[in-house]
Amino acid sequence: MEMEESFDAEGSLDDASCLSPQSPGSTSLARRQNKEKEIKETKITINCVTFPVPASALEQQLLKPNEWSYCDYFWADKRDPQGATVSGFEVLLQKQLKGKQMQKEMAEFIRERIKIEEEYAKNLSKLSMFPMAAQEEGTLGEAWAQLKKSLADEAEVHLKFSSKLQSEVEKPLLTFRGDNFKKDMKKYDHHIADLRKQLVSRYAAVEKARKALADRQKDLEVKTQQLEIKLSNKTEEDIKKARRKSTQAGDDLMRCVDLYNQAQSKWFEEMVTTSLELERLELERVETIQQLLRQYTTLRHETDMFNQSTMEPVDQLLQSVDPAKDRELWVKEHKTGDLRPVDMDI
């Protein structure tokens, strides 16, 4: 992506019209404008960055085809909803900062889940100690007592679940990419912004030099025409001076374009390197959070299994409930006598 040295293509330096007197129509302004137009049709400068026009960009291959890589799709600037100009690199940075915010909100969500588990465990434990139906007897009483005990066991399961959520999910979410992350993003931002500012400065120098060269060429044309119609005796000497100034202006433009291309090349290289690093960081973020959320589901499944295990003794005792045996036990304990009444004799 190098700026075209349009003064060279226009013939402003190598063309004999810049070095020796010519007829007024031999190198007209229209001719130079036509050549400049041809160059502009293949390249366009937007916000001081030179791009190929879409028609000529077909030959430009993606750096990482079929990967939707950051380094291929964020070269141009865009407008935000408020109408402000946002560079492609700023869009990538905003993605990183948004990812950090999403990570923080996920940790807060897990924290709320932990609070719910802790509160649920507390209420289960409290309920298990209620003396309700404590006087139930027999096999049904045993099953009822085990059911109440299962609440305490389930409360313990949920406490362990909340503790593991805190240590294995919430804490890693909070500590992944600590306070230095935003500082690193600022460093990237300042580095690329400084290179872009340098590019803007170089482009301004190119435009200034281009205008200076155009003025010198026009001055040389005027003096050449004056010589041919002999309007001034000093015109020949003036032509030599104008020729030297035009050549110098061309050299200045070449130097400015070279410095611009160097600045754009440096910006390009750093954009590729940094955008690929941001791409790597985003991949790392997604994979890390994916792993932590998988750990959440694993813990959740374990909790279900442990809760199920607290029900197994209850199920067994419920299977053993025997109304006949309960009646026997109750009668034996509470009977008042097994002699039945009989008829009275006279």
mmCIF file of C-alpha atoms in Angstrom:
data_model
loop_
_atom_site.group_PDB
_atom_site.id
_atom_site.type_symbol
_atom_site.label_atom_id
_atom_site.label_comp_id
_atom_site.label_asym_id
_atom_site.label_seq_id
_atom_site.Cartn_x
_atom_site.Cartn_y
_atom_site.Cartn_z
ATOM 1 C CA MET A 1 0.000 0.000 0.000
ATOM 2 C CA GLU A 2 2.356 2.703 -1.202
ATOM 3 C CA MET A 3 1.357 6.158 -2.284
ATOM 4 C CA GLU A 4 1.828 6.569 -6.017
ATOM 5 C CA GLU A 5 4.590 9.026 -6.898
ATOM 6 C CA SER A 6 2.244 10.869 -9.159
ATOM 7 C CA PHE A 7 4.698 13.600 -10.031
ATOM 8 C CA ASP A 8 6.902 10.951 -11.607
ATOM 9 C CA ALA A 9 4.065 9.442 -13.605
ATOM 10 C CA GLU A 10 2.924 12.869 -14.678
ATOM 11 C CA GLY A 11 6.303 13.538 -16.246
ATOM 12 C CA SER A 12 6.942 16.579 -14.085
ATOM 13 C CA LEU A 13 10.550 15.596 -13.434
ATOM 14 C CA ASP A 14 11.622 13.301 -16.230
ATOM 15 C CA ASP A 15 9.579 15.021 -18.914
ATOM 16 C CA ALA A 16 11.686 17.358 -21.068
ATOM 17 C CA SER A 17 9.072 20.041 -20.667
ATOM 18 C CA CYS A 18 10.418 20.658 -17.171
ATOM 19 C CA LEU A 19 13.990 21.051 -18.357
ATOM 20 C CA SER A 20 13.914 22.918 -21.640
ATOM 21 C CA PRO A 21 11.706 25.430 -23.413
ATOM 22 C CA GLN A 22 8.776 23.866 -25.235
ATOM 23 C CA SER A 23 5.898 25.167 -27.262
ATOM 24 C CA PRO A 24 2.948 26.343 -25.144
ATOM 25 C CA GLY A 25 0.807 23.357 -26.065
ATOM 26 C CA SER A 26 3.421 20.616 -25.829
ATOM 27 C CA THR A 27 2.959 19.958 -22.094
ATOM 28 C CA SER A 28 -0.328 21.404 -21.119
ATOM 29 C CA LEU A 29 -1.913 21.439 -17.710
ATOM 30 C CA ALA A 30 -4.730 19.291 -19.115
ATOM 31 C CA ARG A 31 -2.219 16.559 -20.025
ATOM 32 C CA ARG A 32 -0.852 16.413 -16.505
ATOM 33 C CA GLN A 33 -4.350 16.428 -15.073
ATOM 34 C CA ASN A 34 -5.310 13.488 -17.281
ATOM 35 C CA LYS A 35 -2.329 11.449 -16.099
ATOM 36 C CA GLU A 36 -3.029 12.369 -12.508
ATOM 37 C CA LYS A 37 -6.634 11.277 -13.008
ATOM 38 C CA GLU A 38 -5.453 7.877 -14.275
ATOM 39 C CA ILE A 39 -3.400 7.419 -11.104
ATOM 40 C CA LYS A 40 -6.232 8.536 -8.872
ATOM 41 C CA GLU A 41 -8.487 5.979 -10.542
ATOM 42 C CA THR A 42 -6.366 3.139 -9.149
ATOM 43 C CA LYS A 43 -5.674 4.538 -5.673
ATOM 44 C CA ILE A 44 -7.568 6.625 -3.200
ATOM 45 C CA THR A 45 -6.517 8.291 0.043
ATOM 46 C CA ILE A 46 -9.023 8.248 2.904
ATOM 47 C CA ASN A 47 -8.152 9.910 6.201
ATOM 48 C CA CYS A 48 -4.507 9.999 5.124
ATOM 49 C CA VAL A 49 -4.349 6.255 4.376
ATOM 50 C CA THR A 50 -3.855 5.166 0.770
ATOM 51 C CA PHE A 51 -6.031 2.320 -0.508
ATOM 52 C CA PRO A 52 -6.554 0.731 -3.920
ATOM 53 C CA VAL A 53 -9.924 1.552 -5.419
ATOM 54 C CA PRO A 54 -12.350 -1.399 -5.306
ATOM 55 C CA ALA A 55 -11.963 -2.130 -9.018
ATOM 56 C CA SER A 56 -8.205 -2.577 -8.704
ATOM 57 C CA ALA A 57 -8.372 -4.237 -5.286
ATOM 58 C CA LEU A 58 -9.522 -7.553 -6.742
ATOM 59 C CA GLU A 59 -5.906 -8.647 -7.080
ATOM 60 C CA GLN A 60 -5.228 -7.925 -3.390
ATOM 61 C CA GLN A 61 -5.339 -11.178 -1.437
ATOM 62 C CA LEU A 62 -6.364 -11.472 2.214
ATOM 63 C CA LEU A 63 -3.494 -11.980 4.626
ATOM 64 C CA LYS A 64 -5.297 -14.931 6.229
ATOM 65 C CA PRO A 65 -7.920 -16.186 3.754
ATOM 66 C CA ASN A 66 -11.038 -17.953 5.060
ATOM 67 C CA GLU A 67 -10.200 -17.158 8.704
ATOM 68 C CA TRP A 68 -12.058 -13.870 9.214
ATOM 69 C CA SER A 69 -8.926 -12.636 10.877
ATOM 70 C CA TYR A 70 -8.727 -9.245 12.571
ATOM 71 C CA CYS A 71 -5.716 -8.362 10.426
ATOM 72 C CA ASP A 72 -7.831 -8.404 7.247
ATOM 73 C CA TYR A 73 -10.987 -6.472 8.075
ATOM 74 C CA PHE A 74 -10.194 -3.389 10.179
ATOM 75 C CA TRP A 75 -8.111 -1.088 7.974
ATOM 76 C CA ALA A 76 -10.704 1.587 7.271
ATOM 77 C CA ASP A 77 -12.316 4.050 9.663
ATOM 78 C CA LYS A 78 -16.049 4.091 10.418
ATOM 79 C CA ARG A 79 -18.655 6.358 11.999
ATOM 80 C CA ASP A 80 -20.119 5.598 15.393
ATOM 81 C CA PRO A 81 -23.831 6.270 16.135
ATOM 82 C CA GLN A 82 -22.922 9.805 17.262
ATOM 83 C CA GLY A 83 -21.169 10.515 13.961
ATOM 84 C CA ALA A 84 -17.621 10.511 15.347
ATOM 85 C CA THR A 85 -14.824 8.857 13.369
ATOM 86 C CA VAL A 86 -13.604 5.593 14.868
ATOM 87 C CA SER A 87 -10.559 3.786 13.503
ATOM 88 C CA GLY A 88 -10.629 0.069 12.814
ATOM 89 C CA PHE A 89 -8.075 -0.456 15.575
ATOM 90 C CA GLU A 90 -10.327 1.351 18.060
ATOM 91 C CA VAL A 91 -13.106 -1.084 17.134
ATOM 92 C CA LEU A 92 -10.776 -3.971 18.017
ATOM 93 C CA LEU A 93 -9.830 -2.330 21.306
ATOM 94 C CA GLN A 94 -13.488 -1.764 22.171
ATOM 95 C CA LYS A 95 -14.081 -5.473 21.577
ATOM 96 C CA GLN A 96 -11.356 -6.303 24.108
ATOM 97 C CA LEU A 97 -12.719 -3.888 26.710
ATOM 98 C CA LYS A 98 -16.242 -5.165 26.152
ATOM 99 C CA GLY A 99 -14.978 -8.708 26.650
ATOM 100 C CA LYS A 100 -13.435 -7.653 29.960
ATOM 101 C CA GLN A 101 -16.765 -6.124 31.014
ATOM 102 C CA MET A 102 -18.677 -9.271 29.996
ATOM 103 C CA GLN A 103 -16.261 -11.342 32.062
ATOM 104 C CA LYS A 104 -16.878 -9.082 35.070
ATOM 105 C CA GLU A 105 -20.662 -9.345 34.681
ATOM 106 C CA MET A 106 -20.449 -13.130 34.429
ATOM 107 C CA ALA A 107 -18.521 -13.184 37.716
ATOM 108 C CA GLU A 108 -21.227 -11.013 39.302
ATOM 109 C CA PHE A 109 -23.880 -13.405 37.992
ATOM 110 C CA ILE A 110 -22.086 -16.384 39.552
ATOM 111 C CA ARG A 111 -21.797 -14.414 42.822
ATOM 112 C CA GLU A 112 -25.595 -14.007 42.863
ATOM 113 C CA ARG A 113 -25.945 -17.738 42.190
ATOM 114 C CA ILE A 114 -23.665 -18.437 45.157
ATOM 115 C CA LYS A 115 -25.792 -16.213 47.399
ATOM 116 C CA ILE A 116 -28.909 -18.101 46.364
ATOM 117 C CA GLU A 117 -27.242 -21.442 47.103
ATOM 118 C CA GLU A 118 -26.042 -20.254 50.503
ATOM 119 C CA GLU A 119 -29.469 -18.911 51.411
ATOM 120 C CA TYR A 120 -31.136 -22.089 50.176
ATOM 121 C CA ALA A 121 -28.749 -24.250 52.217
ATOM 122 C CA LYS A 122 -29.379 -22.128 55.303
ATOM 123 C CA ASN A 123 -33.152 -22.471 54.930
ATOM 124 C CA LEU A 124 -32.946 -26.222 54.316
ATOM 125 C CA SER A 125 -30.814 -26.708 57.406
ATOM 126 C CA LYS A 126 -33.207 -24.610 59.475
ATOM 127 C CA LEU A 127 -36.220 -26.518 58.175
ATOM 128 C CA SER A 128 -34.619 -29.885 58.956
ATOM 129 C CA MET A 129 -34.583 -28.974 62.660
ATOM 130 C CA PHE A 130 -38.271 -28.098 62.873
ATOM 131 C CA PRO A 131 -40.009 -30.503 65.357
ATOM 132 C CA MET A 132 -42.963 -31.003 63.058
ATOM 133 C CA ALA A 133 -44.474 -34.518 63.130
ATOM 134 C CA ALA A 134 -41.692 -35.586 65.467
ATOM 135 C CA GLN A 135 -44.074 -37.934 67.297
ATOM 136 C CA GLU A 136 -44.766 -40.039 64.214
ATOM 137 C CA GLU A 137 -44.148 -43.702 65.087
ATOM 138 C CA GLY A 138 -43.230 -46.969 63.494
ATOM 139 C CA THR A 139 -41.738 -47.501 60.056
ATOM 140 C CA LEU A 140 -43.471 -44.358 58.782
ATOM 141 C CA GLY A 141 -41.881 -42.387 61.619
ATOM 142 C CA GLU A 142 -38.461 -43.716 60.640
ATOM 143 C CA ALA A 143 -39.018 -42.673 57.011
ATOM 144 C CA TRP A 144 -40.220 -39.235 58.113
ATOM 145 C CA ALA A 145 -37.168 -38.732 60.341
ATOM 146 C CA GLN A 146 -34.876 -39.735 57.474
ATOM 147 C CA LEU A 147 -36.620 -37.290 55.149
ATOM 148 C CA LYS A 148 -36.017 -34.475 57.624
ATOM 149 C CA LYS A 149 -32.383 -35.545 57.964
ATOM 150 C CA SER A 150 -32.043 -35.544 54.161
ATOM 151 C CA LEU A 151 -32.754 -31.819 54.192
ATOM 152 C CA ALA A 152 -29.697 -31.259 56.360
ATOM 153 C CA ASP A 153 -27.652 -33.483 54.031
ATOM 154 C CA GLU A 154 -28.966 -31.574 51.006
ATOM 155 C CA ALA A 155 -28.110 -28.285 52.705
ATOM 156 C CA GLU A 156 -24.535 -29.510 53.086
ATOM 157 C CA VAL A 157 -24.442 -30.429 49.394
ATOM 158 C CA HIS A 158 -25.563 -26.946 48.389
ATOM 159 C CA LEU A 159 -23.027 -25.330 50.714
ATOM 160 C CA LYS A 160 -20.258 -27.339 49.084
ATOM 161 C CA PHE A 161 -21.636 -26.403 45.659
ATOM 162 C CA SER A 162 -21.582 -22.691 46.540
ATOM 163 C CA SER A 163 -18.039 -23.005 47.917
ATOM 164 C CA LYS A 164 -16.800 -24.696 44.754
ATOM 165 C CA LEU A 165 -18.575 -22.133 42.606
ATOM 166 C CA GLN A 166 -16.687 -19.436 44.441
ATOM 167 C CA SER A 167 -13.246 -21.052 44.158
ATOM 168 C CA GLU A 168 -13.527 -22.769 40.767
ATOM 169 C CA VAL A 169 -15.708 -20.381 38.753
ATOM 170 C CA GLU A 170 -16.219 -16.943 40.287
ATOM 171 C CA LYS A 171 -12.654 -16.341 41.462
ATOM 172 C CA PRO A 172 -11.035 -17.398 38.153
ATOM 173 C CA LEU A 173 -13.455 -15.122 36.299
ATOM 174 C CA LEU A 174 -12.449 -12.202 38.501
ATOM 175 C CA THR A 175 -8.701 -12.831 38.390
ATOM 176 C CA PHE A 176 -8.429 -13.674 34.681
ATOM 177 C CA ARG A 177 -6.718 -10.633 33.166
ATOM 178 C CA GLY A 178 -6.276 -8.394 36.172
ATOM 179 C CA ASP A 179 -5.750 -4.669 36.450
ATOM 180 C CA ASN A 180 -2.793 -4.687 34.035
ATOM 181 C CA PHE A 181 -5.048 -5.683 31.160
ATOM 182 C CA LYS A 182 -6.506 -2.200 30.650
ATOM 183 C CA LYS A 183 -3.023 -0.698 30.941
ATOM 184 C CA ASP A 184 -1.818 -3.023 28.190
ATOM 185 C CA MET A 185 -4.747 -2.002 26.007
ATOM 186 C CA LYS A 186 -3.867 1.667 26.536
ATOM 187 C CA LYS A 187 -0.291 0.960 25.475
ATOM 188 C CA TYR A 188 -1.522 -0.640 22.263
ATOM 189 C CA ASP A 189 -3.890 2.263 21.699
ATOM 190 C CA HIS A 190 -1.219 4.941 22.215
ATOM 191 C CA HIS A 191 1.310 3.082 20.078
ATOM 192 C CA ILE A 192 -0.976 2.703 17.057
ATOM 193 C CA ALA A 193 -2.383 6.223 17.543
ATOM 194 C CA ASP A 194 1.132 7.695 17.501
ATOM 195 C CA LEU A 195 1.928 5.855 14.278
ATOM 196 C CA ARG A 196 -1.326 7.104 12.752
ATOM 197 C CA LYS A 197 -0.535 10.677 13.804
ATOM 198 C CA GLN A 198 2.865 10.375 12.163
ATOM 199 C CA LEU A 199 1.168 9.102 9.012
ATOM 200 C CA VAL A 200 -1.191 12.112 9.029
ATOM 201 C CA SER A 201 1.794 14.432 9.410
ATOM 202 C CA ARG A 202 3.638 12.751 6.526
ATOM 203 C CA TYR A 203 0.565 12.975 4.320
ATOM 204 C CA ALA A 204 0.223 16.695 5.052
ATOM 205 C CA ALA A 205 3.864 17.129 4.030
ATOM 206 C CA VAL A 206 3.195 15.257 0.781
ATOM 207 C CA GLU A 207 0.241 17.458 -0.071
ATOM 208 C CA LYS A 208 2.252 20.577 0.703
ATOM 209 C CA ALA A 209 5.113 19.379 -1.463
ATOM 210 C CA ARG A 210 2.720 18.381 -4.243
ATOM 211 C CA LYS A 211 1.221 21.864 -4.255
ATOM 212 C CA ALA A 212 4.681 23.440 -4.253
ATOM 213 C CA LEU A 213 5.683 21.338 -7.260
ATOM 214 C CA ALA A 214 2.490 22.275 -9.120
ATOM 215 C CA ASP A 215 3.209 25.956 -8.466
ATOM 216 C CA ARG A 216 6.785 25.595 -9.708
ATOM 217 C CA GLN A 217 5.671 23.778 -12.857
ATOM 218 C CA LYS A 218 3.083 26.436 -13.582
ATOM 219 C CA ASP A 219 5.684 29.157 -13.064
ATOM 220 C CA LEU A 220 8.040 27.348 -15.464
ATOM 221 C CA GLU A 221 5.293 27.130 -18.109
ATOM 222 C CA VAL A 222 4.552 30.827 -17.818
ATOM 223 C CA LYS A 223 8.221 31.780 -18.204
ATOM 224 C CA THR A 224 8.599 29.404 -21.138
ATOM 225 C CA GLN A 225 5.692 31.068 -22.907
ATOM 226 C CA GLN A 226 7.137 34.503 -22.186
ATOM 227 C CA LEU A 227 10.441 33.459 -23.741
ATOM 228 C CA GLU A 228 8.759 32.253 -26.909
ATOM 229 C CA ILE A 229 6.839 35.489 -27.403
ATOM 230 C CA LYS A 230 9.863 37.489 -26.172
ATOM 231 C CA LEU A 231 8.046 39.481 -23.518
ATOM 232 C CA SER A 232 11.140 39.800 -21.357
ATOM 233 C CA ASN A 233 14.915 39.779 -21.833
ATOM 234 C CA LYS A 234 15.359 38.153 -18.458
ATOM 235 C CA THR A 235 13.031 35.285 -19.206
ATOM 236 C CA GLU A 236 15.792 32.826 -20.181
ATOM 237 C CA GLU A 237 17.602 33.369 -16.899
ATOM 238 C CA ASP A 238 14.311 33.164 -15.095
ATOM 239 C CA ILE A 239 13.590 29.854 -16.826
ATOM 240 C CA LYS A 240 16.833 28.385 -15.511
ATOM 241 C CA LYS A 241 15.952 29.459 -11.991
ATOM 242 C CA ALA A 242 12.388 28.175 -12.382
ATOM 243 C CA ARG A 243 13.743 24.909 -13.759
ATOM 244 C CA ARG A 244 16.042 24.462 -10.757
ATOM 245 C CA LYS A 245 13.209 25.273 -8.344
ATOM 246 C CA SER A 246 10.902 22.857 -10.140
ATOM 247 C CA THR A 247 13.513 20.111 -9.946
ATOM 248 C CA GLN A 248 14.079 20.855 -6.276
ATOM 249 C CA ALA A 249 10.344 20.783 -5.655
ATOM 250 C CA GLY A 250 10.163 17.413 -7.382
ATOM 251 C CA ASP A 251 12.995 16.102 -5.216
ATOM 252 C CA ASP A 252 11.203 17.382 -2.106
ATOM 253 C CA LEU A 253 8.008 15.625 -3.164
ATOM 254 C CA MET A 254 9.855 12.389 -3.786
ATOM 255 C CA ARG A 255 11.403 12.619 -0.329
ATOM 256 C CA CYS A 256 8.020 13.383 1.279
ATOM 257 C CA VAL A 257 6.331 10.506 -0.525
ATOM 258 C CA ASP A 258 9.139 8.172 0.541
ATOM 259 C CA LEU A 259 8.764 9.264 4.168
ATOM 260 C CA TYR A 260 4.987 8.856 3.912
ATOM 261 C CA ASN A 261 5.340 5.328 2.511
ATOM 262 C CA GLN A 262 7.789 4.457 5.265
ATOM 263 C CA ALA A 263 5.366 5.749 7.901
ATOM 264 C CA GLN A 264 2.436 3.887 6.336
ATOM 265 C CA SER A 265 4.499 0.701 6.069
ATOM 266 C CA LYS A 266 5.425 0.939 9.758
ATOM 267 C CA TRP A 267 1.786 1.576 10.704
ATOM 268 C CA PHE A 268 0.703 -1.337 8.499
ATOM 269 C CA GLU A 269 3.190 -3.735 10.091
ATOM 270 C CA GLU A 270 2.247 -2.723 13.621
ATOM 271 C CA MET A 271 -1.462 -2.952 12.787
ATOM 272 C CA VAL A 272 -1.015 -6.523 11.555
ATOM 273 C CA THR A 273 1.112 -7.552 14.544
ATOM 274 C CA THR A 274 -1.116 -5.898 17.145
ATOM 275 C CA SER A 275 -4.431 -6.987 15.618
ATOM 276 C CA LEU A 276 -3.199 -10.588 15.568
ATOM 277 C CA GLU A 277 -2.241 -10.247 19.227
ATOM 278 C CA LEU A 278 -5.729 -8.926 20.030
ATOM 279 C CA GLU A 279 -7.166 -11.825 18.057
ATOM 280 C CA ARG A 280 -5.091 -14.243 20.145
ATOM 281 C CA LEU A 281 -6.261 -12.575 23.357
ATOM 282 C CA GLU A 282 -9.912 -12.858 22.317
ATOM 283 C CA LEU A 283 -9.463 -16.532 21.466
ATOM 284 C CA GLU A 284 -7.857 -17.069 24.866
ATOM 285 C CA ARG A 285 -10.705 -15.214 26.607
ATOM 286 C CA VAL A 286 -13.441 -17.222 24.910
ATOM 287 C CA GLU A 287 -11.731 -20.552 25.538
ATOM 288 C CA THR A 288 -11.049 -19.685 29.194
ATOM 289 C CA ILE A 289 -14.644 -18.663 29.876
ATOM 290 C CA GLN A 290 -15.890 -21.713 28.009
ATOM 291 C CA GLN A 291 -13.795 -23.910 30.308
ATOM 292 C CA LEU A 292 -15.061 -22.123 33.434
ATOM 293 C CA LEU A 293 -18.695 -22.433 32.349
ATOM 294 C CA ARG A 294 -18.131 -26.113 31.675
ATOM 295 C CA GLN A 295 -16.828 -26.382 35.218
ATOM 296 C CA TYR A 296 -20.053 -24.750 36.382
ATOM 297 C CA THR A 297 -22.161 -27.357 34.604
ATOM 298 C CA THR A 298 -19.944 -30.149 35.979
ATOM 299 C CA LEU A 299 -20.442 -28.894 39.527
ATOM 300 C CA ARG A 300 -24.146 -28.546 38.892
ATOM 301 C CA HIS A 301 -24.405 -32.163 37.707
ATOM 302 C CA GLU A 302 -22.406 -33.305 40.732
ATOM 303 C CA THR A 303 -24.814 -31.425 42.982
ATOM 304 C CA ASP A 304 -27.730 -33.219 41.371
ATOM 305 C CA MET A 305 -26.045 -36.577 41.956
ATOM 306 C CA PHE A 306 -25.271 -35.769 45.595
ATOM 307 C CA ASN A 307 -28.825 -34.570 46.124
ATOM 308 C CA GLN A 308 -30.052 -37.811 44.630
ATOM 309 C CA SER A 309 -27.879 -39.753 47.051
ATOM 310 C CA THR A 310 -29.505 -37.969 49.998
ATOM 311 C CA MET A 311 -32.837 -39.315 48.790
ATOM 312 C CA GLU A 312 -31.771 -42.941 48.553
ATOM 313 C CA PRO A 313 -32.088 -43.690 52.301
ATOM 314 C CA VAL A 314 -35.488 -41.994 52.284
ATOM 315 C CA ASP A 315 -36.602 -44.096 49.341
ATOM 316 C CA GLN A 316 -35.420 -47.280 51.049
ATOM 317 C CA LEU A 317 -37.271 -46.500 54.267
ATOM 318 C CA LEU A 318 -40.391 -45.540 52.360
ATOM 319 C CA GLN A 319 -40.250 -48.908 50.627
ATOM 320 C CA SER A 320 -40.081 -50.501 54.069
ATOM 321 C CA VAL A 321 -43.124 -48.720 55.469
ATOM 322 C CA ASP A 322 -45.486 -51.454 56.687
ATOM 323 C CA PRO A 323 -48.884 -50.318 58.003
ATOM 324 C CA ALA A 324 -49.531 -53.715 59.578
ATOM 325 C CA LYS A 325 -46.246 -53.702 61.462
ATOM 326 C CA ASP A 326 -46.792 -50.115 62.552
ATOM 327 C CA ARG A 327 -50.209 -51.133 63.882
ATOM 328 C CA GLU A 328 -48.693 -54.081 65.726
ATOM 329 C CA LEU A 329 -46.016 -51.925 67.312
ATOM 330 C CA TRP A 330 -48.458 -49.249 68.264
ATOM 331 C CA VAL A 331 -50.963 -51.662 69.704
ATOM 332 C CA LYS A 332 -48.302 -53.426 71.767
ATOM 333 C CA GLU A 333 -47.164 -50.129 73.209
ATOM 334 C CA HIS A 334 -50.498 -48.544 73.780
ATOM 335 C CA LYS A 335 -52.956 -51.451 74.309
ATOM 336 C CA THR A 336 -55.365 -51.198 77.243
ATOM 337 C CA GLY A 337 -56.477 -54.815 77.408
ATOM 338 C CA ASP A 338 -57.329 -57.716 75.155
ATOM 339 C CA LEU A 339 -60.350 -59.089 77.105
ATOM 340 C CA ARG A 340 -63.553 -58.372 75.281
ATOM 341 C CA PRO A 341 -66.841 -57.658 76.954
ATOM 342 C CA VAL A 342 -69.378 -60.539 77.392
ATOM 343 C CA ASP A 343 -73.113 -60.754 78.235
ATOM 344 C CA MET A 344 -74.167 -60.302 81.790
ATOM 345 C CA ASP A 345 -75.709 -63.309 83.610
ATOM 346 C CA ILE A 346 -78.904 -63.083 85.776
#
